[in-house]
Short mmCIF file of C-alpha atoms and ligand atoms in Angstrom, two decimals:
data_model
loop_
_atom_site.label_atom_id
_atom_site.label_comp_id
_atom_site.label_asym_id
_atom_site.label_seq_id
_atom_site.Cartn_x
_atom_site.Cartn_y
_atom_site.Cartn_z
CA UNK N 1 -4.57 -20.81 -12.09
CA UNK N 2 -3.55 -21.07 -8.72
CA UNK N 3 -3.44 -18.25 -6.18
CA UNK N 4 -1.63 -17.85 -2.76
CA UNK N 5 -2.82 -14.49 -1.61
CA UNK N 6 -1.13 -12.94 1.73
CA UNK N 7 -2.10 -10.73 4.25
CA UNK N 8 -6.10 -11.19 3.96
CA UNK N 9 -6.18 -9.83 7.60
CA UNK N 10 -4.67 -6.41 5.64
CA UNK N 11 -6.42 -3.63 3.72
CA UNK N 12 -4.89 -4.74 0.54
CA UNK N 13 -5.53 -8.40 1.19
CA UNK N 14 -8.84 -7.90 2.12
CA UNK N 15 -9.98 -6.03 -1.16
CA UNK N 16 -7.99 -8.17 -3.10
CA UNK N 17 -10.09 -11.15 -2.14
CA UNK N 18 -13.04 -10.10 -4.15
CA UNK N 19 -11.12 -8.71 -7.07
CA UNK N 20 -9.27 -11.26 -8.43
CA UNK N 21 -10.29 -13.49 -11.08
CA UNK N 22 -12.93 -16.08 -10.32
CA UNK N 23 -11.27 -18.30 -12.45
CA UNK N 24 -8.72 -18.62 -10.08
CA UNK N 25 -8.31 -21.24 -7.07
CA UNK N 26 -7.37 -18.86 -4.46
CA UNK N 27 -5.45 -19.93 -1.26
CA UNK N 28 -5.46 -17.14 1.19
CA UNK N 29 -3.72 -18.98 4.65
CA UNK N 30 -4.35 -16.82 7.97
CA UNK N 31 -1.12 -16.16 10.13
CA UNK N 32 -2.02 -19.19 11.95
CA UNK N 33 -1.88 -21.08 9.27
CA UNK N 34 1.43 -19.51 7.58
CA UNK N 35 3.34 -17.03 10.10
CA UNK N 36 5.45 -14.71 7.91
CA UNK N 37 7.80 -14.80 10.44
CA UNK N 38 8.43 -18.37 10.12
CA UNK N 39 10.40 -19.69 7.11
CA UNK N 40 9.44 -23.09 7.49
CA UNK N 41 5.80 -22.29 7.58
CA UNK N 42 6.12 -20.36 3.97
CA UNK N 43 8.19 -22.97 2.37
CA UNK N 44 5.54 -25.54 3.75
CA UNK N 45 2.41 -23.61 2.55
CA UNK N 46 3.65 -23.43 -0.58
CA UNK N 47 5.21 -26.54 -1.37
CA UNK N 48 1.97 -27.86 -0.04
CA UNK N 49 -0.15 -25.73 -2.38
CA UNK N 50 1.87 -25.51 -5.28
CA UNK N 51 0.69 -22.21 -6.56
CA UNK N 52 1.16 -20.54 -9.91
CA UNK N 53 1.12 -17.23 -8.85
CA UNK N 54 1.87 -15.82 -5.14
CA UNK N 55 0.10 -12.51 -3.99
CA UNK N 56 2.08 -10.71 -1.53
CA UNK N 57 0.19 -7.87 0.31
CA UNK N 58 1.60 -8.93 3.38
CA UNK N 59 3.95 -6.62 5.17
CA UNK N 60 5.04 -5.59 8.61
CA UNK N 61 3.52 -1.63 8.06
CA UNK N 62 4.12 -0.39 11.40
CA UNK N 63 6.29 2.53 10.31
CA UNK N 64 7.53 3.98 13.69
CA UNK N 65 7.70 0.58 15.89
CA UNK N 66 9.98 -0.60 13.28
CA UNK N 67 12.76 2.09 14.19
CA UNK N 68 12.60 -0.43 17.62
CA UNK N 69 11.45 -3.63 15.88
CA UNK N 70 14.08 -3.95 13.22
CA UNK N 71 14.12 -7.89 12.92
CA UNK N 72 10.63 -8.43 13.12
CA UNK N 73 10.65 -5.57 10.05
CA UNK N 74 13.30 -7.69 8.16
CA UNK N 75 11.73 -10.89 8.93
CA UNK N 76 7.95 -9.70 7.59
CA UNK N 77 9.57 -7.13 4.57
CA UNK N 78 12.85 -8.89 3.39
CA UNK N 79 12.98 -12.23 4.14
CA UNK N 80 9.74 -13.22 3.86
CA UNK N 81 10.03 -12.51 0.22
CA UNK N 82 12.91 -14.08 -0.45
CA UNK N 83 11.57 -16.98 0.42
CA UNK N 84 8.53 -16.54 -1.51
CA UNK N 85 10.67 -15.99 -4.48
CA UNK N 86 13.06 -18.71 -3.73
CA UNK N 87 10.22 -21.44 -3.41
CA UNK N 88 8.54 -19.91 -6.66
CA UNK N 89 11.77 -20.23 -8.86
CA UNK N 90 11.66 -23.60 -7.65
CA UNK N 91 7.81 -23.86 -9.33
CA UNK N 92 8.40 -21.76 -12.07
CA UNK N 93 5.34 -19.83 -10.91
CA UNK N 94 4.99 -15.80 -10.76
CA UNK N 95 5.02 -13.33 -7.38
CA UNK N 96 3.55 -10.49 -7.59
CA UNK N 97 5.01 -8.25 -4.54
CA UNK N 98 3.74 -4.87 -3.22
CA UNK N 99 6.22 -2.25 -2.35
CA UNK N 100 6.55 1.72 -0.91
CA UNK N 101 7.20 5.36 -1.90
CA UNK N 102 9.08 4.90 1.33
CA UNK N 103 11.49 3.25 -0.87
CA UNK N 104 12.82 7.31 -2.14
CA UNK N 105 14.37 9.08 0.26
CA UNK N 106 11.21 12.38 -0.65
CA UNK N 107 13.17 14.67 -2.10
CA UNK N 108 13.20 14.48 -5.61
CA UNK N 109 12.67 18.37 -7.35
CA UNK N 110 12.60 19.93 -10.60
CA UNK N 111 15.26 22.76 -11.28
CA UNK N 112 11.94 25.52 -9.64
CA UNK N 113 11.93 23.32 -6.34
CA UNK N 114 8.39 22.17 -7.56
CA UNK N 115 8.10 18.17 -6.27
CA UNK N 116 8.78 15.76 -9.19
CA UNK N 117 6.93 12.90 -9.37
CA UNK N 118 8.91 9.29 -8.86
CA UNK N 119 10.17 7.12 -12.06
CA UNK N 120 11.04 3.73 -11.37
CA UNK N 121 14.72 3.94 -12.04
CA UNK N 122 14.98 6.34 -10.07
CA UNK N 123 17.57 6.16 -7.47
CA UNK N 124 16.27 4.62 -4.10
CA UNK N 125 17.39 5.69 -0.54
CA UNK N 126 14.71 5.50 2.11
CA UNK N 127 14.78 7.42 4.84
CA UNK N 128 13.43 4.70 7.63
CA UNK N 129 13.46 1.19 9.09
CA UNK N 130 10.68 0.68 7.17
CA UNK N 131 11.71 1.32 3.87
CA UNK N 132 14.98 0.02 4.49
CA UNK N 133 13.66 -4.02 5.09
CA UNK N 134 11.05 -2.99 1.79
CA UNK N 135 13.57 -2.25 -0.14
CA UNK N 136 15.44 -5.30 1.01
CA UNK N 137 12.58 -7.47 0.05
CA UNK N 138 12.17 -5.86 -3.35
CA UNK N 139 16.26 -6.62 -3.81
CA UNK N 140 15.83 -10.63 -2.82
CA UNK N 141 12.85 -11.05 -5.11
CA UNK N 142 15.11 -9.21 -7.86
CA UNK N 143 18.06 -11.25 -7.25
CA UNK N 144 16.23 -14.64 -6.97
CA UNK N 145 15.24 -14.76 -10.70
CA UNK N 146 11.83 -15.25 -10.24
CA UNK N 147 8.99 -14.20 -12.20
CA UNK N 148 7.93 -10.86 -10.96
CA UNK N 149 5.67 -7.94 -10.19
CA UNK N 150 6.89 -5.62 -7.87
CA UNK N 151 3.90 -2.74 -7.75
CA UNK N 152 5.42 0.44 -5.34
CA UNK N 153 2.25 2.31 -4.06
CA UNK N 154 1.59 4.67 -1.14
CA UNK N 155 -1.01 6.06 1.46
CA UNK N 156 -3.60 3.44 1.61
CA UNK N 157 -6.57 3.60 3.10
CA UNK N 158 -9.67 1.48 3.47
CA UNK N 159 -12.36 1.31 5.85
CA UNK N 160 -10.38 -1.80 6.91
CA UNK N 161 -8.16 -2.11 9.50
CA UNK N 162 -5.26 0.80 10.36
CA UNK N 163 -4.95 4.03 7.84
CA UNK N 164 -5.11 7.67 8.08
CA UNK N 165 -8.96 7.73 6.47
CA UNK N 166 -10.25 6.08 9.65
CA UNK N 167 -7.78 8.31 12.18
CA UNK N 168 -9.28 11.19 10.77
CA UNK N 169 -12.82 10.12 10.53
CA UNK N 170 -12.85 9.00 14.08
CA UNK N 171 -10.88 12.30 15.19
CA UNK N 172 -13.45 14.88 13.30
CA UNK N 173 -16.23 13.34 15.19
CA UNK N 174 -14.44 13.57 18.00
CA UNK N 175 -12.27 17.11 18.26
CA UNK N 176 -13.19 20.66 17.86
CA UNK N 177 -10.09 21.03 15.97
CA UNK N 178 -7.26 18.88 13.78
CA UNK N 179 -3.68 19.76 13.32
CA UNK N 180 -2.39 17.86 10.13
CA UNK N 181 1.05 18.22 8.64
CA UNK N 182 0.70 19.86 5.30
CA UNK N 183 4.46 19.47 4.08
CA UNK N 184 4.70 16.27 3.22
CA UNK N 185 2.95 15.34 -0.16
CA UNK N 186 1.74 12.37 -2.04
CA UNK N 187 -1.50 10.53 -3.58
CA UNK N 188 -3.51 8.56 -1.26
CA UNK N 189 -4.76 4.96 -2.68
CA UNK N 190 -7.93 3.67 -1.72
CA UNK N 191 -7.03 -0.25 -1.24
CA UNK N 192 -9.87 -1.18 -3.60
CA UNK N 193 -8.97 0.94 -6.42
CA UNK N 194 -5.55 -1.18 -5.78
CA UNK N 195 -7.31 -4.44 -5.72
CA UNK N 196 -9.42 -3.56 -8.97
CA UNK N 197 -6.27 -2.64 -11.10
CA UNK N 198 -4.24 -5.73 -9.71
CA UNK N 199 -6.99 -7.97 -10.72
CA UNK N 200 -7.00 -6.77 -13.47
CA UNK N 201 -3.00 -6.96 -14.08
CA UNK N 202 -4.10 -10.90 -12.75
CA UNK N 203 -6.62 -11.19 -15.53
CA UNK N 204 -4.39 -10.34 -18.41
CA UNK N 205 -1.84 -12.59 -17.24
CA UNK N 206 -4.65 -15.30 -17.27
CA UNK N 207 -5.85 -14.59 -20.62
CA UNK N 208 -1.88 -14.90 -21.86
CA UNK N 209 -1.95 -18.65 -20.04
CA UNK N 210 0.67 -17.61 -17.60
CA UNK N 211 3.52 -17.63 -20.12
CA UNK N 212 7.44 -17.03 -19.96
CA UNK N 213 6.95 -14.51 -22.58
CA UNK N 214 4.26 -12.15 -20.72
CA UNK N 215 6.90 -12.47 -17.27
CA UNK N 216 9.92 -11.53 -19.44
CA UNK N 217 7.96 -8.69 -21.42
CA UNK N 218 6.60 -7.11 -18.71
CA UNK N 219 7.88 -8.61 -15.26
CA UNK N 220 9.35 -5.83 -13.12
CA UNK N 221 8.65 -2.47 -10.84
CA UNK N 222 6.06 -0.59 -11.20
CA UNK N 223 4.74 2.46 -9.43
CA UNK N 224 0.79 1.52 -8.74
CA UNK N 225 -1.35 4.48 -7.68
CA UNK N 226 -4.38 6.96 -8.33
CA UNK N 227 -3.13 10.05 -10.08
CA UNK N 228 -2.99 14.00 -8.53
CA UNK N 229 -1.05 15.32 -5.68
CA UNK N 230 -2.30 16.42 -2.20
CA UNK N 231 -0.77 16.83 1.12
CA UNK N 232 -1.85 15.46 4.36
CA UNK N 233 -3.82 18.17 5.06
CA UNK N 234 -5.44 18.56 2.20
CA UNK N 235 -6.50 14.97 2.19
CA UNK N 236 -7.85 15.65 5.64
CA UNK N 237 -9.90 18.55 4.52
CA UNK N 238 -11.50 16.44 1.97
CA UNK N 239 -12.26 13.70 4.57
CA UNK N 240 -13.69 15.86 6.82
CA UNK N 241 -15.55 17.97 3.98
CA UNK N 242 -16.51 14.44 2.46
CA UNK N 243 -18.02 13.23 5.78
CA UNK N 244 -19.62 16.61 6.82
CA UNK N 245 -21.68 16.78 3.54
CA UNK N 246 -23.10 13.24 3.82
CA UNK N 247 -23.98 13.41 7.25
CA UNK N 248 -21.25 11.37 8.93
CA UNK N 249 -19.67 13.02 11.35
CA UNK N 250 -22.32 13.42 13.32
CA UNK N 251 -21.28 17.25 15.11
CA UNK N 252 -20.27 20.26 13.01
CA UNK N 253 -17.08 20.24 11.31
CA UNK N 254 -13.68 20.19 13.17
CA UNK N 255 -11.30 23.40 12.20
CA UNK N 256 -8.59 22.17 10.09
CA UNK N 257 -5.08 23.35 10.95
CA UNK N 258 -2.30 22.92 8.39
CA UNK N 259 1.27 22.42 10.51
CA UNK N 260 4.73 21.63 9.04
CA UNK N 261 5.93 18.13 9.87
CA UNK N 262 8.48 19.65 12.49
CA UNK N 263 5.98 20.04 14.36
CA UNK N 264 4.19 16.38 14.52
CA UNK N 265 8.01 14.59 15.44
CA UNK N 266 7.70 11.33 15.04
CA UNK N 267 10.17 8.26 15.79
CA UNK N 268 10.41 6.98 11.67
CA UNK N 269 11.53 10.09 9.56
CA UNK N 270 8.84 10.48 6.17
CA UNK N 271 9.49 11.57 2.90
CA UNK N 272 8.31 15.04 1.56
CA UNK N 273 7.36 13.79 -1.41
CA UNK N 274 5.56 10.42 -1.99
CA UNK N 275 4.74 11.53 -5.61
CA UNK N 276 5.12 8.16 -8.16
CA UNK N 277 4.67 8.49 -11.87
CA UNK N 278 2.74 6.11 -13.15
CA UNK N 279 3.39 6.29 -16.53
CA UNK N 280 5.12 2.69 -17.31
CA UNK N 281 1.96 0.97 -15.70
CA UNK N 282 0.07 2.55 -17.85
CA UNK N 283 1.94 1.74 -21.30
CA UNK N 284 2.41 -1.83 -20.17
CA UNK N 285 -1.22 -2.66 -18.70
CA UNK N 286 -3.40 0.04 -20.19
CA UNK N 287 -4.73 0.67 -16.97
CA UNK N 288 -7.07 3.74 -16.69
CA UNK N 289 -5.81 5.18 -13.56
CA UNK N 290 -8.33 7.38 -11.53
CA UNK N 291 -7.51 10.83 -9.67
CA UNK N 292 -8.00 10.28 -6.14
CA UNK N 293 -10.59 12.21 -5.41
CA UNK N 294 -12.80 10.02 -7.41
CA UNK N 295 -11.57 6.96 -5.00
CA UNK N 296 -12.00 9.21 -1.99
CA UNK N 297 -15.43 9.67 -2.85
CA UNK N 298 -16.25 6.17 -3.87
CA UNK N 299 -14.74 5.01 -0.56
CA UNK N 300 -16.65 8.09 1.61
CA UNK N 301 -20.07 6.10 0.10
CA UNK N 302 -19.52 3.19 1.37
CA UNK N 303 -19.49 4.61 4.96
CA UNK N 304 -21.91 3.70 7.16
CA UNK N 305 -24.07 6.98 8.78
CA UNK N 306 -22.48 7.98 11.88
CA UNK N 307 -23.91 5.84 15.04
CA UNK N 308 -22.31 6.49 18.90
CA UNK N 309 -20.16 3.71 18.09
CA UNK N 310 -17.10 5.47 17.01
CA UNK N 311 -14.91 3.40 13.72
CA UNK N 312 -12.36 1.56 15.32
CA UNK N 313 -9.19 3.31 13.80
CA UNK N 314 -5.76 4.02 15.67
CA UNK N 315 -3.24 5.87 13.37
CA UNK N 316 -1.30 6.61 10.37
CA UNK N 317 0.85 3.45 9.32
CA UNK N 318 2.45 4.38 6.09
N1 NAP S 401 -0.54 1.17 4.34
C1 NAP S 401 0.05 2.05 3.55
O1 NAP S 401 -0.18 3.26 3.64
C2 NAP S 401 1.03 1.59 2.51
C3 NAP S 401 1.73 2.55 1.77
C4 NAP S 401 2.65 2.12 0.79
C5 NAP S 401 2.83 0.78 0.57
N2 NAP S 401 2.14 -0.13 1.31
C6 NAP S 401 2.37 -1.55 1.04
O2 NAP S 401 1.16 -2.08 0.54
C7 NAP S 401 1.00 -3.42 0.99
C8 NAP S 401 -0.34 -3.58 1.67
O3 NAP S 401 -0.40 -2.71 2.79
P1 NAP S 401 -1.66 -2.70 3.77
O4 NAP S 401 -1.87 -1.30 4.20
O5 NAP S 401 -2.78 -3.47 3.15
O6 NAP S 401 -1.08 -3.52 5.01
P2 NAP S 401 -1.82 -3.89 6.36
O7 NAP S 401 -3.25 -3.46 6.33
O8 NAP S 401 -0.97 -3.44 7.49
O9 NAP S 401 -1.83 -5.47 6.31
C9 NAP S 401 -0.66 -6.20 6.44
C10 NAP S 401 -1.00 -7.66 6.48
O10 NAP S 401 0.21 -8.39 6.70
C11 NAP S 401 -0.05 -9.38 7.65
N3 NAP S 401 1.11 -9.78 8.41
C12 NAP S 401 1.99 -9.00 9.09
N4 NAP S 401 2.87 -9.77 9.73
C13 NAP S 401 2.55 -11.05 9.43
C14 NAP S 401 3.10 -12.30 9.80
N5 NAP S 401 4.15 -12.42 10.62
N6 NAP S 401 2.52 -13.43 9.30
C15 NAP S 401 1.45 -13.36 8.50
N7 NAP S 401 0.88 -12.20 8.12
C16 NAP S 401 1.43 -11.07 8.60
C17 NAP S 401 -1.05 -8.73 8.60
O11 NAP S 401 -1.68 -9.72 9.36
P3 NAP S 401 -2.41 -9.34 10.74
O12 NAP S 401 -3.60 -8.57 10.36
O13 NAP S 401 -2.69 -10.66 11.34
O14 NAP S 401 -1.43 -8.52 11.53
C18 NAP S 401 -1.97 -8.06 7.60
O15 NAP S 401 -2.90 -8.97 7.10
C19 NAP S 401 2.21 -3.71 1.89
O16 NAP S 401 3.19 -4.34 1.12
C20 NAP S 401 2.70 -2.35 2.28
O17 NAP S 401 4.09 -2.36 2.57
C21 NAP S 401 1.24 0.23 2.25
#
């Protein structure tokens, strides 16, 4: 089988590279080589490579520069995957797309006011520039008729790149005290967690040769993520606890301040609730989907000790 994978530059894209089947030829063009913003340059790349499956990770994640950057947003999140799709209809081959909770507009409650988790179906209406052009993209792959996978996850982290596990990190061994917003809720995803469980998702499609059937059983959205619910804060706390008892931060703990999101204004409204059920991946792949503790923890090993050099990490994308 062939892969192109996006977005190797990415936290996604990066894990992904060493979870997907060996079996696989795997293409994985820098921007250099294939600039999302560029139609000619996708069409090119993949005419050229004639894949049978296209890996999208890609994705213009800059949540507040895109209330300014609107048609760089649409170019990256909507009509870069429209093109993907259009060019793999053409191939007959399969695109498997990642998508947002940013997609909901947050607010979805049971009859108590207690935060209800997101189905699928549910109705979408996102709340920012960001999950506007996502949602577009997830519409043109739709529409196109292509085989696909359209997996909606939410709060990734890594110790790659931009995410809020390196903002805090770097912050708590810098600050004698963090303010975190601890109204907004939702289940961070370790990106390698999300690698694992797409390669794995890769490797049943492999061992069902690719075929029509396994696209039109089971082609679709899904909601991709760890289970359990936290808020920012809380996932803070555990950073900061996390790093504190292995010796990474390097000075005592930072106090931890919980603060409603009114307080921390930012240009991109977010969603109170980023909860997604992940019930139908679980029927259709029989994935065995981990609480995200368990991923925090896995991901707070892999940290190196704490050295002057502070981790190179800037701020909260999505
Ligand atoms: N991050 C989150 O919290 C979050 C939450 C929910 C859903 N998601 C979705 O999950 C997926 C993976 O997110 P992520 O956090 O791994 O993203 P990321 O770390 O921001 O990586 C995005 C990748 O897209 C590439 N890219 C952007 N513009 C490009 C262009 N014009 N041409 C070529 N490549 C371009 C970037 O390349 P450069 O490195 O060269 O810029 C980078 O490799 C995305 O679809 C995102 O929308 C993310």
């Amino acid at each position: 089988m062939r892969i192109l994978l996006t977005g190797t530059n990415g936290q996604l894209g990066n894990a992904l590279l060493s979870h997907l089947p060996e079996a696989a030829k795997i293409y994985a063009p820098t921007r250099a080589e294939m600039d999302l913003g560029k139609a000619a340059e996708i069409r090119q790349c993949i005419q050229q490579f004639r894949p049978d499956l296209i890996i999208n990770p890609a994705a213009y994640t800059a949540v507040d520069l895109a209330e300014k950057e609107i048609e760089q947003a649409q170019a990256i999140n909507a009509t870069a995957p429209a093109i993907m799709a259009e060019e793999a209809c053409k191939l007959g081959a399969g695109l498997i797309h990642y998508s947002t909770d940013y997609v909901y507009a947050g607010d979805k409650q049971d009859k108590d006011g207690d935060w209800q988790a997101y189905v699928e179906s549910d109705a979408t209406a996102p709340l920012n520039v960001y999950g506007q052009t996502k949602l577009a993209g997830e519409q043109a792959i739709i529409v196109s008729g292509c085989r696909h996978l359209i997996l909606r996850t939410s709060w990734v982290y890594s110790l790659h790149g931009k995410n809020f596990f390196l903002t805090m990190l770097k912050l708590a061994r810098e600050r004698e005290q963090l303010r975190i917003v601890n109204d907004q809720w939702g289940t961070p995803n370790a990106a390698a967690w999300l690698a694992r469980a797409s390669g794995d998702i890769v490797g049943q499609l492999l061992q069902n040769g690719n075929k029509t059937d396994w696209w039109s059983t089971l082609g679709g959205i899904y909601h991709l993520s760890a289970s359990g619910k936290t808020s920012w804060f809380e996932f803070a706390s555990a950073i900061v606890r996390l790093a504190d008892q292995q010796g990474k931060l390097g000075k005592p703990s930072p106090e931890m301040l919980g603060i409603p999101a009114s307080e921390y204004p930012t240009p991109a409204r977010r969603p109170h609730n980023s909860l997604l059920s992940t019930q139908k991946l679980q029927a259709a792949f029989g994935l065995v989907i981990p609480d995200w503790q368990t991923c925090l923890q896995a991901t707070m090993d892999t940290v190196p000790p704490c050295t002057n050099q502070q981790t190179q990490a800037q701020g909260q994308t999505n």
